[in-house]
Amino acid sequence: MARNLGFGGLRSKLAASEAAPGLVLMACAGAALALANSPFGHAWHDLFLHALPWTPVGRLETLHAWINDGLMAVFFLVVGLEIKREFVMGALSDSARRHLPMIAALAGMAMPALVYITVTHGHSELRGGWAIPAATDIAFALGVLALLGSRVPPAVRLFLLTVAVVDDIGAIAVIALFYTESLEPGWLVLAIALFAAMVALNRFGARALPPYLVLAAALWFAVLHSGIHATVAGVLAAFTIPVALDSQGNSPLLRLEHALVGVSGFVIVPLFGLANAGVELGTGNPLAPLPLGIALGLILGKQAGIMLAIFGCERLGIAARPAGAGLLHLWGMALLCGIGFTMSLFIGALAFAAAPQLVEDAKLGVLAGSLVSALAGAAVLRIAPRPSE
């Protein structure tokens, strides 16, 4: 699979694969929009939401459910592996380097939520969508950076990636804490026991991946039935995978991440985009409180929160801005953090699971806000001085 590459080889391969999935995701989002607004729109909708003739897991009755609750658990497993890697051996391993991106990420989640709450004030049925504009889509943002080439200083790119990773941690916590309606005690106890078994494997020095993968599948099944969203199982499983080298000189965590990152980026996330990004543009009002609150949260809230955090930390002496970053670099990066897409669409589907029309309105806001953020961020970074200038 990825034998004898060591930390450096695997990490370079992972870094090289970061941008391309974002470009694929853009294409799939455009295809989903085009199909949803074509004469095949209803057939496209039915493909994902009609009950399957047979399913091995009773709770997953549609293709949409298999993608959102099944395949996306693998996506969250990869996100969890990435988060652990960054904390153990990456940009978040140095406590001094954590301060600015962590503060920026938290402010970049709080301000969009505040903008959303302000815009939707007085509409109690929309209250549950406060977290929709709080997330940043790593793949989409890196795809835009890839199109800009060498115009972006490496430190700014790393800062955006680090903010997005911390952002993912926040989004996962939000899903677990705020989008769990009811719990099934028996299944929850089983999930806790399976997670404890995986932790014990790690503690006792097990380095072979198959036992972890078998327990991870069982953990996903238990969490699926527990009332907590099934994708949380992917993150919990990731945190138990060992980072240390095994007897053959490989890191189990890096080996698994390397094996899954392509599947996640080129198959799972594009499928998620195809299944969730399609919205009929003529059926909703983009200026209604829900889509407007989400769009403004992504466009205005994200950049305001991140820029205020950067300048506040700099002014107070908490942390310096990324090396080589001018005002335009920082502003463009903050704008790109307003690309919500994957996580925002995911949270929108959870927030309004019982109200399909609100889910569609939320999609409209996410797509509009993400598109404007992507175009504005790319435009600002395009006119910013090159790193060598």
mmCIF file of C-alpha atoms in Angstrom:
data_model
loop_
_atom_site.group_PDB
_atom_site.id
_atom_site.type_symbol
_atom_site.label_atom_id
_atom_site.label_comp_id
_atom_site.label_asym_id
_atom_site.label_seq_id
_atom_site.Cartn_x
_atom_site.Cartn_y
_atom_site.Cartn_z
ATOM 1 C CA MET A 1 0.000 0.000 0.000
ATOM 2 C CA ALA A 2 2.528 2.604 1.166
ATOM 3 C CA ARG A 3 5.434 0.522 2.390
ATOM 4 C CA ASN A 4 8.642 2.000 3.793
ATOM 5 C CA LEU A 5 7.867 5.589 2.834
ATOM 6 C CA GLY A 6 8.240 6.818 6.397
ATOM 7 C CA PHE A 7 6.785 10.065 7.728
ATOM 8 C CA GLY A 8 8.283 12.360 5.087
ATOM 9 C CA GLY A 9 7.303 10.313 2.021
ATOM 10 C CA LEU A 10 3.753 9.776 3.130
ATOM 11 C CA ARG A 11 3.270 13.375 4.172
ATOM 12 C CA SER A 12 4.545 14.649 0.811
ATOM 13 C CA LYS A 13 2.150 12.334 -1.028
ATOM 14 C CA LEU A 14 -0.737 13.551 1.129
ATOM 15 C CA ALA A 15 0.176 17.184 0.526
ATOM 16 C CA ALA A 16 0.367 16.631 -3.229
ATOM 17 C CA SER A 17 -3.175 15.269 -3.258
ATOM 18 C CA GLU A 18 -4.813 18.146 -1.356
ATOM 19 C CA ALA A 19 -5.814 20.474 -4.193
ATOM 20 C CA ALA A 20 -7.125 18.181 -6.933
ATOM 21 C CA PRO A 21 -10.163 16.919 -4.947
ATOM 22 C CA GLY A 22 -11.333 20.509 -4.599
ATOM 23 C CA LEU A 23 -11.368 20.909 -8.364
ATOM 24 C CA VAL A 24 -13.315 17.648 -8.731
ATOM 25 C CA LEU A 25 -15.754 18.836 -6.065
ATOM 26 C CA MET A 26 -16.327 22.085 -7.958
ATOM 27 C CA ALA A 27 -17.157 20.124 -11.100
ATOM 28 C CA CYS A 28 -19.565 17.829 -9.228
ATOM 29 C CA ALA A 29 -21.305 20.761 -7.549
ATOM 30 C CA GLY A 30 -21.801 22.391 -10.936
ATOM 31 C CA ALA A 31 -23.086 19.126 -12.401
ATOM 32 C CA ALA A 32 -25.549 18.658 -9.521
ATOM 33 C CA LEU A 33 -26.885 22.188 -9.998
ATOM 34 C CA ALA A 34 -27.205 21.725 -13.757
ATOM 35 C CA LEU A 35 -29.003 18.384 -13.427
ATOM 36 C CA ALA A 36 -31.358 19.652 -10.712
ATOM 37 C CA ASN A 37 -32.433 22.482 -13.007
ATOM 38 C CA SER A 38 -32.690 20.375 -16.161
ATOM 39 C CA PRO A 39 -35.614 18.327 -17.537
ATOM 40 C CA PHE A 40 -34.068 15.400 -15.627
ATOM 41 C CA GLY A 41 -34.362 17.221 -12.295
ATOM 42 C CA HIS A 42 -37.100 15.053 -10.780
ATOM 43 C CA ALA A 43 -35.428 11.826 -11.877
ATOM 44 C CA TRP A 44 -32.146 13.056 -10.390
ATOM 45 C CA HIS A 45 -33.903 13.859 -7.104
ATOM 46 C CA ASP A 46 -35.637 10.474 -7.032
ATOM 47 C CA LEU A 47 -32.359 8.640 -7.693
ATOM 48 C CA PHE A 48 -31.082 9.673 -4.278
ATOM 49 C CA LEU A 49 -34.263 9.882 -2.192
ATOM 50 C CA HIS A 50 -36.428 6.964 -3.339
ATOM 51 C CA ALA A 51 -36.309 3.875 -1.114
ATOM 52 C CA LEU A 52 -33.896 1.190 -2.268
ATOM 53 C CA PRO A 53 -35.371 -2.214 -3.173
ATOM 54 C CA TRP A 54 -33.047 -3.790 -0.575
ATOM 55 C CA THR A 55 -30.586 -2.527 2.003
ATOM 56 C CA PRO A 56 -28.334 -4.467 4.391
ATOM 57 C CA VAL A 57 -28.769 -1.774 7.052
ATOM 58 C CA GLY A 58 -32.378 -0.969 7.858
ATOM 59 C CA ARG A 59 -31.725 2.632 8.904
ATOM 60 C CA LEU A 60 -30.166 3.414 5.521
ATOM 61 C CA GLU A 61 -33.121 3.098 3.170
ATOM 62 C CA THR A 62 -32.025 5.458 0.384
ATOM 63 C CA LEU A 63 -28.894 6.170 -1.626
ATOM 64 C CA HIS A 64 -28.855 9.614 0.003
ATOM 65 C CA ALA A 65 -28.773 8.007 3.476
ATOM 66 C CA TRP A 66 -25.971 5.645 2.456
ATOM 67 C CA ILE A 67 -23.900 8.596 1.250
ATOM 68 C CA ASN A 68 -24.610 10.956 4.162
ATOM 69 C CA ASP A 69 -24.593 8.427 7.021
ATOM 70 C CA GLY A 70 -22.397 5.702 5.566
ATOM 71 C CA LEU A 71 -19.775 6.954 3.115
ATOM 72 C CA MET A 72 -19.422 10.265 4.945
ATOM 73 C CA ALA A 73 -18.310 8.330 8.033
ATOM 74 C CA VAL A 74 -15.219 7.417 5.996
ATOM 75 C CA PHE A 75 -14.778 11.098 5.106
ATOM 76 C CA PHE A 76 -14.936 11.967 8.807
ATOM 77 C CA LEU A 77 -12.459 9.156 9.536
ATOM 78 C CA VAL A 78 -10.010 10.833 7.151
ATOM 79 C CA VAL A 79 -10.711 14.228 8.758
ATOM 80 C CA GLY A 80 -10.037 12.697 12.178
ATOM 81 C CA LEU A 81 -6.781 11.151 10.974
ATOM 82 C CA GLU A 82 -5.744 14.523 9.565
ATOM 83 C CA ILE A 83 -6.575 16.298 12.823
ATOM 84 C CA LYS A 84 -4.572 13.792 14.879
ATOM 85 C CA ARG A 85 -1.637 14.029 12.457
ATOM 86 C CA GLU A 86 -1.608 17.807 12.695
ATOM 87 C CA PHE A 87 -1.650 17.733 16.502
ATOM 88 C CA VAL A 88 1.058 15.070 16.772
ATOM 89 C CA MET A 89 3.466 16.024 13.993
ATOM 90 C CA GLY A 90 2.060 18.958 12.038
ATOM 91 C CA ALA A 91 1.209 22.642 12.347
ATOM 92 C CA LEU A 92 -0.710 22.131 15.590
ATOM 93 C CA SER A 93 2.043 20.159 17.346
ATOM 94 C CA ASP A 94 3.793 23.342 18.501
ATOM 95 C CA SER A 95 1.746 25.071 21.206
ATOM 96 C CA ALA A 96 3.074 28.493 20.213
ATOM 97 C CA ARG A 97 1.983 27.988 16.599
ATOM 98 C CA ARG A 98 -1.496 26.852 17.642
ATOM 99 C CA HIS A 99 -2.575 30.125 19.206
ATOM 100 C CA LEU A 100 -3.332 32.225 16.130
ATOM 101 C CA PRO A 101 -5.072 29.595 13.955
ATOM 102 C CA MET A 102 -7.107 28.291 16.897
ATOM 103 C CA ILE A 103 -8.275 31.759 17.914
ATOM 104 C CA ALA A 104 -8.934 32.677 14.272
ATOM 105 C CA ALA A 105 -10.921 29.470 13.731
ATOM 106 C CA LEU A 106 -13.053 30.026 16.833
ATOM 107 C CA ALA A 107 -13.737 33.642 15.873
ATOM 108 C CA GLY A 108 -14.399 32.467 12.321
ATOM 109 C CA MET A 109 -17.103 30.153 13.650
ATOM 110 C CA ALA A 110 -18.638 32.544 16.163
ATOM 111 C CA MET A 111 -19.064 35.556 13.848
ATOM 112 C CA PRO A 112 -20.938 33.709 11.061
ATOM 113 C CA ALA A 113 -23.259 32.218 13.687
ATOM 114 C CA LEU A 114 -23.840 35.706 15.090
ATOM 115 C CA VAL A 115 -24.593 37.108 11.628
ATOM 116 C CA TYR A 116 -27.012 34.231 10.963
ATOM 117 C CA ILE A 117 -28.804 34.711 14.295
ATOM 118 C CA THR A 118 -29.107 38.452 13.627
ATOM 119 C CA VAL A 119 -30.554 38.005 10.129
ATOM 120 C CA THR A 120 -32.989 35.240 11.150
ATOM 121 C CA HIS A 121 -34.076 36.906 14.400
ATOM 122 C CA GLY A 122 -37.798 36.494 14.908
ATOM 123 C CA HIS A 123 -38.004 33.224 12.943
ATOM 124 C CA SER A 124 -37.912 30.551 15.638
ATOM 125 C CA GLU A 125 -38.195 27.726 13.095
ATOM 126 C CA LEU A 126 -34.798 28.745 11.682
ATOM 127 C CA ARG A 127 -32.954 28.814 15.008
ATOM 128 C CA GLY A 128 -31.416 25.365 14.503
ATOM 129 C CA GLY A 129 -29.432 26.490 11.459
ATOM 130 C CA TRP A 130 -27.040 28.749 13.377
ATOM 131 C CA ALA A 131 -24.058 26.424 12.767
ATOM 132 C CA ILE A 132 -24.520 26.097 8.984
ATOM 133 C CA PRO A 133 -22.258 29.053 7.999
ATOM 134 C CA ALA A 134 -19.648 28.232 10.656
ATOM 135 C CA ALA A 135 -17.675 25.590 8.716
ATOM 136 C CA THR A 136 -14.931 25.907 6.077
ATOM 137 C CA ASP A 137 -14.548 23.407 3.232
ATOM 138 C CA ILE A 138 -10.862 22.438 3.078
ATOM 139 C CA ALA A 139 -10.996 20.727 -0.325
ATOM 140 C CA PHE A 140 -12.871 23.558 -2.051
ATOM 141 C CA ALA A 141 -10.621 26.263 -0.564
ATOM 142 C CA LEU A 142 -7.450 24.379 -1.518
ATOM 143 C CA GLY A 143 -8.855 23.888 -5.007
ATOM 144 C CA VAL A 144 -9.158 27.662 -5.395
ATOM 145 C CA LEU A 145 -5.607 28.127 -4.061
ATOM 146 C CA ALA A 146 -4.381 25.566 -6.592
ATOM 147 C CA LEU A 147 -5.798 27.707 -9.403
ATOM 148 C CA LEU A 148 -3.858 30.709 -8.052
ATOM 149 C CA GLY A 149 -0.515 28.881 -8.150
ATOM 150 C CA SER A 150 2.434 30.688 -6.557
ATOM 151 C CA ARG A 151 0.563 33.917 -5.826
ATOM 152 C CA VAL A 152 -0.143 32.815 -2.252
ATOM 153 C CA PRO A 153 2.709 32.732 0.301
ATOM 154 C CA PRO A 154 3.246 29.182 1.657
ATOM 155 C CA ALA A 155 2.700 30.410 5.231
ATOM 156 C CA VAL A 156 -0.719 31.802 4.294
ATOM 157 C CA ARG A 157 -1.726 28.539 2.632
ATOM 158 C CA LEU A 158 -0.591 26.604 5.724
ATOM 159 C CA PHE A 159 -2.489 29.037 7.950
ATOM 160 C CA LEU A 160 -5.710 28.520 5.952
ATOM 161 C CA LEU A 161 -5.274 24.752 6.134
ATOM 162 C CA THR A 162 -4.673 24.908 9.903
ATOM 163 C CA VAL A 163 -7.693 27.160 10.484
ATOM 164 C CA ALA A 164 -9.820 24.751 8.439
ATOM 165 C CA VAL A 165 -8.592 21.758 10.466
ATOM 166 C CA VAL A 166 -9.470 23.478 13.758
ATOM 167 C CA ASP A 167 -12.744 24.516 12.132
ATOM 168 C CA ASP A 168 -13.446 20.841 11.417
ATOM 169 C CA ILE A 169 -12.908 20.000 15.086
ATOM 170 C CA GLY A 170 -15.490 22.643 15.994
ATOM 171 C CA ALA A 171 -17.954 21.416 13.371
ATOM 172 C CA ILE A 172 -17.638 17.823 14.585
ATOM 173 C CA ALA A 173 -18.245 18.939 18.177
ATOM 174 C CA VAL A 174 -21.287 20.934 17.063
ATOM 175 C CA ILE A 175 -22.744 17.916 15.240
ATOM 176 C CA ALA A 176 -22.231 15.673 18.274
ATOM 177 C CA LEU A 177 -23.537 18.149 20.867
ATOM 178 C CA PHE A 178 -26.293 20.075 19.109
ATOM 179 C CA TYR A 179 -27.691 17.769 16.436
ATOM 180 C CA THR A 180 -28.457 14.724 18.560
ATOM 181 C CA GLU A 181 -32.210 14.586 19.124
ATOM 182 C CA SER A 182 -32.558 11.470 21.296
ATOM 183 C CA LEU A 183 -30.302 8.709 22.578
ATOM 184 C CA GLU A 184 -30.710 4.937 22.639
ATOM 185 C CA PRO A 185 -28.933 3.894 25.879
ATOM 186 C CA GLY A 186 -28.214 0.291 24.845
ATOM 187 C CA TRP A 187 -26.573 1.219 21.566
ATOM 188 C CA LEU A 188 -24.744 4.123 23.242
ATOM 189 C CA VAL A 189 -23.248 1.795 25.870
ATOM 190 C CA LEU A 190 -22.160 -0.593 23.113
ATOM 191 C CA ALA A 191 -20.546 2.285 21.191
ATOM 192 C CA ILE A 192 -18.662 3.396 24.312
ATOM 193 C CA ALA A 193 -17.456 -0.182 24.891
ATOM 194 C CA LEU A 194 -16.226 -0.504 21.300
ATOM 195 C CA PHE A 195 -14.430 2.837 21.483
ATOM 196 C CA ALA A 196 -12.830 1.754 24.777
ATOM 197 C CA ALA A 197 -11.666 -1.464 23.099
ATOM 198 C CA MET A 198 -9.987 0.564 20.336
ATOM 199 C CA VAL A 199 -8.297 2.794 22.911
ATOM 200 C CA ALA A 200 -7.099 -0.333 24.737
ATOM 201 C CA LEU A 201 -5.642 -1.735 21.496
ATOM 202 C CA ASN A 202 -3.652 1.462 21.121
ATOM 203 C CA ARG A 203 -2.515 1.443 24.751
ATOM 204 C CA PHE A 204 -1.312 -2.150 24.531
ATOM 205 C CA GLY A 205 0.779 -1.321 21.471
ATOM 206 C CA ALA A 206 -1.217 -2.979 18.684
ATOM 207 C CA ARG A 207 0.057 -1.636 15.364
ATOM 208 C CA ALA A 208 -1.766 -3.855 12.816
ATOM 209 C CA LEU A 209 -4.667 -2.026 11.155
ATOM 210 C CA PRO A 210 -7.230 -4.863 10.601
ATOM 211 C CA PRO A 211 -8.387 -5.085 14.269
ATOM 212 C CA TYR A 212 -8.907 -1.311 14.350
ATOM 213 C CA LEU A 213 -10.881 -1.389 11.093
ATOM 214 C CA VAL A 214 -13.153 -4.213 12.264
ATOM 215 C CA LEU A 215 -13.882 -2.407 15.529
ATOM 216 C CA ALA A 216 -14.362 0.889 13.631
ATOM 217 C CA ALA A 217 -17.056 -0.717 11.451
ATOM 218 C CA ALA A 218 -18.796 -2.079 14.554
ATOM 219 C CA LEU A 219 -18.488 1.339 16.221
ATOM 220 C CA TRP A 220 -20.112 3.017 13.198
ATOM 221 C CA PHE A 221 -23.026 0.552 13.322
ATOM 222 C CA ALA A 222 -23.540 1.131 17.055
ATOM 223 C CA VAL A 223 -23.342 4.928 16.757
ATOM 224 C CA LEU A 224 -25.753 4.839 13.794
ATOM 225 C CA HIS A 225 -28.362 3.267 16.075
ATOM 226 C CA SER A 226 -27.452 5.271 19.197
ATOM 227 C CA GLY A 227 -29.024 8.592 18.185
ATOM 228 C CA ILE A 228 -25.685 10.362 17.707
ATOM 229 C CA HIS A 229 -24.932 11.017 14.060
ATOM 230 C CA ALA A 230 -23.056 8.064 12.594
ATOM 231 C CA THR A 231 -20.252 10.170 11.126
ATOM 232 C CA VAL A 232 -18.999 10.964 14.643
ATOM 233 C CA ALA A 233 -17.868 7.311 14.791
ATOM 234 C CA GLY A 234 -15.347 8.018 12.030
ATOM 235 C CA VAL A 235 -13.669 10.749 14.067
ATOM 236 C CA LEU A 236 -13.639 8.702 17.282
ATOM 237 C CA ALA A 237 -12.110 5.747 15.452
ATOM 238 C CA ALA A 238 -9.441 7.975 13.888
ATOM 239 C CA PHE A 239 -8.271 9.217 17.268
ATOM 240 C CA THR A 240 -7.399 5.651 18.324
ATOM 241 C CA ILE A 241 -5.214 4.795 15.302
ATOM 242 C CA PRO A 242 -1.525 4.737 16.337
ATOM 243 C CA VAL A 243 0.852 7.330 14.925
ATOM 244 C CA ALA A 244 4.081 5.607 16.055
ATOM 245 C CA LEU A 245 6.054 3.485 13.618
ATOM 246 C CA ASP A 246 5.274 -0.239 13.419
ATOM 247 C CA SER A 247 7.809 -3.073 13.034
ATOM 248 C CA GLN A 248 8.152 -2.371 9.285
ATOM 249 C CA GLY A 249 8.945 1.293 9.762
ATOM 250 C CA ASN A 250 5.486 2.591 8.833
ATOM 251 C CA SER A 251 3.042 4.738 10.772
ATOM 252 C CA PRO A 252 -0.380 2.999 10.890
ATOM 253 C CA LEU A 253 -2.132 6.377 10.920
ATOM 254 C CA LEU A 254 -0.269 7.755 7.923
ATOM 255 C CA ARG A 255 -0.653 4.465 6.073
ATOM 256 C CA LEU A 256 -4.429 4.473 6.596
ATOM 257 C CA GLU A 257 -4.736 8.162 5.728
ATOM 258 C CA HIS A 258 -2.736 7.622 2.557
ATOM 259 C CA ALA A 259 -4.959 4.665 1.617
ATOM 260 C CA LEU A 260 -8.221 6.562 2.195
ATOM 261 C CA VAL A 261 -7.457 10.154 1.208
ATOM 262 C CA GLY A 262 -7.928 9.458 -2.510
ATOM 263 C CA VAL A 263 -11.157 7.530 -1.969
ATOM 264 C CA SER A 264 -12.467 10.321 0.249
ATOM 265 C CA GLY A 265 -11.414 13.178 -2.009
ATOM 266 C CA PHE A 266 -12.180 11.689 -5.411
ATOM 267 C CA VAL A 267 -15.163 9.436 -4.658
ATOM 268 C CA ILE A 268 -16.952 10.153 -1.374
ATOM 269 C CA VAL A 269 -16.918 13.954 -1.290
ATOM 270 C CA PRO A 270 -17.844 14.288 -4.997
ATOM 271 C CA LEU A 271 -20.706 11.819 -4.435
ATOM 272 C CA PHE A 272 -21.807 13.905 -1.470
ATOM 273 C CA GLY A 273 -21.723 16.997 -3.683
ATOM 274 C CA LEU A 274 -23.776 15.271 -6.381
ATOM 275 C CA ALA A 275 -26.340 14.097 -3.815
ATOM 276 C CA ASN A 276 -26.612 17.327 -1.836
ATOM 277 C CA ALA A 277 -25.690 20.340 -3.968
ATOM 278 C CA GLY A 278 -28.550 20.072 -6.443
ATOM 279 C CA VAL A 279 -31.175 22.721 -5.736
ATOM 280 C CA GLU A 280 -33.865 24.063 -8.063
ATOM 281 C CA LEU A 281 -32.931 27.720 -8.350
ATOM 282 C CA GLY A 282 -36.421 28.915 -9.181
ATOM 283 C CA THR A 283 -38.120 27.398 -6.133
ATOM 284 C CA GLY A 284 -36.618 29.519 -3.364
ATOM 285 C CA ASN A 285 -36.123 33.184 -2.552
ATOM 286 C CA PRO A 286 -32.400 33.924 -2.049
ATOM 287 C CA LEU A 287 -33.326 36.996 0.009
ATOM 288 C CA ALA A 288 -35.473 35.017 2.459
ATOM 289 C CA PRO A 289 -34.063 35.016 6.013
ATOM 290 C CA LEU A 290 -32.636 31.480 5.900
ATOM 291 C CA PRO A 291 -30.542 31.608 2.700
ATOM 292 C CA LEU A 292 -29.638 35.251 3.315
ATOM 293 C CA GLY A 293 -28.499 34.543 6.880
ATOM 294 C CA ILE A 294 -26.316 31.646 5.720
ATOM 295 C CA ALA A 295 -24.850 33.524 2.749
ATOM 296 C CA LEU A 296 -24.027 36.653 4.785
ATOM 297 C CA GLY A 297 -22.623 34.499 7.571
ATOM 298 C CA LEU A 298 -20.206 32.875 5.120
ATOM 299 C CA ILE A 299 -19.339 36.039 3.178
ATOM 300 C CA LEU A 300 -19.206 38.633 5.963
ATOM 301 C CA GLY A 301 -19.039 36.696 9.210
ATOM 302 C CA LYS A 302 -16.117 34.465 8.256
ATOM 303 C CA GLN A 303 -13.838 37.221 7.029
ATOM 304 C CA ALA A 304 -14.751 39.542 9.897
ATOM 305 C CA GLY A 305 -14.109 36.915 12.576
ATOM 306 C CA ILE A 306 -10.790 35.740 11.128
ATOM 307 C CA MET A 307 -9.424 39.214 10.340
ATOM 308 C CA LEU A 308 -10.386 40.577 13.775
ATOM 309 C CA ALA A 309 -8.712 37.575 15.401
ATOM 310 C CA ILE A 310 -5.487 38.053 13.405
ATOM 311 C CA PHE A 311 -5.209 41.776 14.088
ATOM 312 C CA GLY A 312 -6.319 41.384 17.700
ATOM 313 C CA CYS A 313 -3.694 38.709 18.401
ATOM 314 C CA GLU A 314 -1.047 40.785 16.649
ATOM 315 C CA ARG A 315 -1.971 43.928 18.548
ATOM 316 C CA LEU A 316 -2.057 42.174 21.928
ATOM 317 C CA GLY A 317 1.216 40.344 21.293
ATOM 318 C CA ILE A 318 -0.401 36.906 21.455
ATOM 319 C CA ALA A 319 0.863 35.786 18.051
ATOM 320 C CA ALA A 320 2.333 37.230 14.861
ATOM 321 C CA ARG A 321 0.688 37.019 11.451
ATOM 322 C CA PRO A 322 1.904 34.322 8.999
ATOM 323 C CA ALA A 323 5.343 35.041 7.509
ATOM 324 C CA GLY A 324 5.283 37.010 4.267
ATOM 325 C CA ALA A 325 1.572 37.824 4.560
ATOM 326 C CA GLY A 326 0.376 41.277 3.598
ATOM 327 C CA LEU A 327 -3.076 42.711 4.164
ATOM 328 C CA LEU A 328 -4.406 41.460 0.819
ATOM 329 C CA HIS A 329 -3.051 37.953 1.431
ATOM 330 C CA LEU A 330 -4.788 37.797 4.803
ATOM 331 C CA TRP A 331 -8.031 39.249 3.455
ATOM 332 C CA GLY A 332 -8.109 36.862 0.500
ATOM 333 C CA MET A 333 -7.428 33.906 2.787
ATOM 334 C CA ALA A 334 -10.198 35.000 5.181
ATOM 335 C CA LEU A 335 -12.609 35.268 2.259
ATOM 336 C CA LEU A 336 -11.747 31.749 1.091
ATOM 337 C CA CYS A 337 -12.561 30.484 4.583
ATOM 338 C CA GLY A 338 -16.140 31.514 3.760
ATOM 339 C CA ILE A 339 -16.407 28.551 1.386
ATOM 340 C CA GLY A 340 -18.641 26.330 3.498
ATOM 341 C CA PHE A 341 -19.999 23.747 1.071
ATOM 342 C CA THR A 342 -19.442 20.153 2.337
ATOM 343 C CA MET A 343 -19.726 20.698 6.092
ATOM 344 C CA SER A 344 -22.318 23.470 5.710
ATOM 345 C CA LEU A 345 -24.540 21.325 3.462
ATOM 346 C CA PHE A 346 -24.101 18.440 5.891
ATOM 347 C CA ILE A 347 -25.107 20.508 8.932
ATOM 348 C CA GLY A 348 -28.019 22.031 6.981
ATOM 349 C CA ALA A 349 -29.403 18.564 6.281
ATOM 350 C CA LEU A 350 -29.173 17.750 9.996
ATOM 351 C CA ALA A 351 -30.590 21.071 11.196
ATOM 352 C CA PHE A 352 -33.767 20.851 9.102
ATOM 353 C CA ALA A 353 -34.127 17.096 8.661
ATOM 354 C CA ALA A 354 -37.891 17.339 9.249
ATOM 355 C CA ALA A 355 -38.401 20.272 6.858
ATOM 356 C CA PRO A 356 -37.280 19.428 3.287
ATOM 357 C CA GLN A 357 -38.034 22.898 1.920
ATOM 358 C CA LEU A 358 -35.823 24.509 4.577
ATOM 359 C CA VAL A 359 -33.036 22.116 3.587
ATOM 360 C CA GLU A 360 -33.382 23.343 -0.005
ATOM 361 C CA ASP A 361 -33.358 26.978 1.155
ATOM 362 C CA ALA A 362 -30.272 26.256 3.235
ATOM 363 C CA LYS A 363 -28.547 24.766 0.170
ATOM 364 C CA LEU A 364 -29.281 27.964 -1.741
ATOM 365 C CA GLY A 365 -27.630 30.043 0.972
ATOM 366 C CA VAL A 366 -24.609 27.740 1.218
ATOM 367 C CA LEU A 367 -24.050 27.693 -2.544
ATOM 368 C CA ALA A 368 -24.468 31.456 -2.910
ATOM 369 C CA GLY A 369 -22.252 32.277 0.068
ATOM 370 C CA SER A 370 -19.572 29.781 -0.933
ATOM 371 C CA LEU A 371 -19.533 30.955 -4.564
ATOM 372 C CA VAL A 372 -19.219 34.634 -3.641
ATOM 373 C CA SER A 373 -16.524 33.837 -1.054
ATOM 374 C CA ALA A 374 -14.552 31.770 -3.572
ATOM 375 C CA LEU A 375 -14.730 34.410 -6.313
ATOM 376 C CA ALA A 376 -13.987 37.316 -3.964
ATOM 377 C CA GLY A 377 -11.115 35.489 -2.266
ATOM 378 C CA ALA A 378 -9.578 34.510 -5.601
ATOM 379 C CA ALA A 379 -9.920 38.082 -6.915
ATOM 380 C CA VAL A 380 -8.228 39.593 -3.843
ATOM 381 C CA LEU A 381 -5.382 37.062 -3.895
ATOM 382 C CA ARG A 382 -4.972 37.609 -7.655
ATOM 383 C CA ILE A 383 -4.174 41.301 -7.112
ATOM 384 C CA ALA A 384 -2.061 40.702 -3.991
ATOM 385 C CA PRO A 385 1.721 41.024 -4.425
ATOM 386 C CA ARG A 386 3.529 37.809 -5.236
ATOM 387 C CA PRO A 387 5.530 36.386 -2.310
ATOM 388 C CA SER A 388 8.837 37.410 -3.917
ATOM 389 C CA GLU A 389 7.750 40.996 -4.498
#
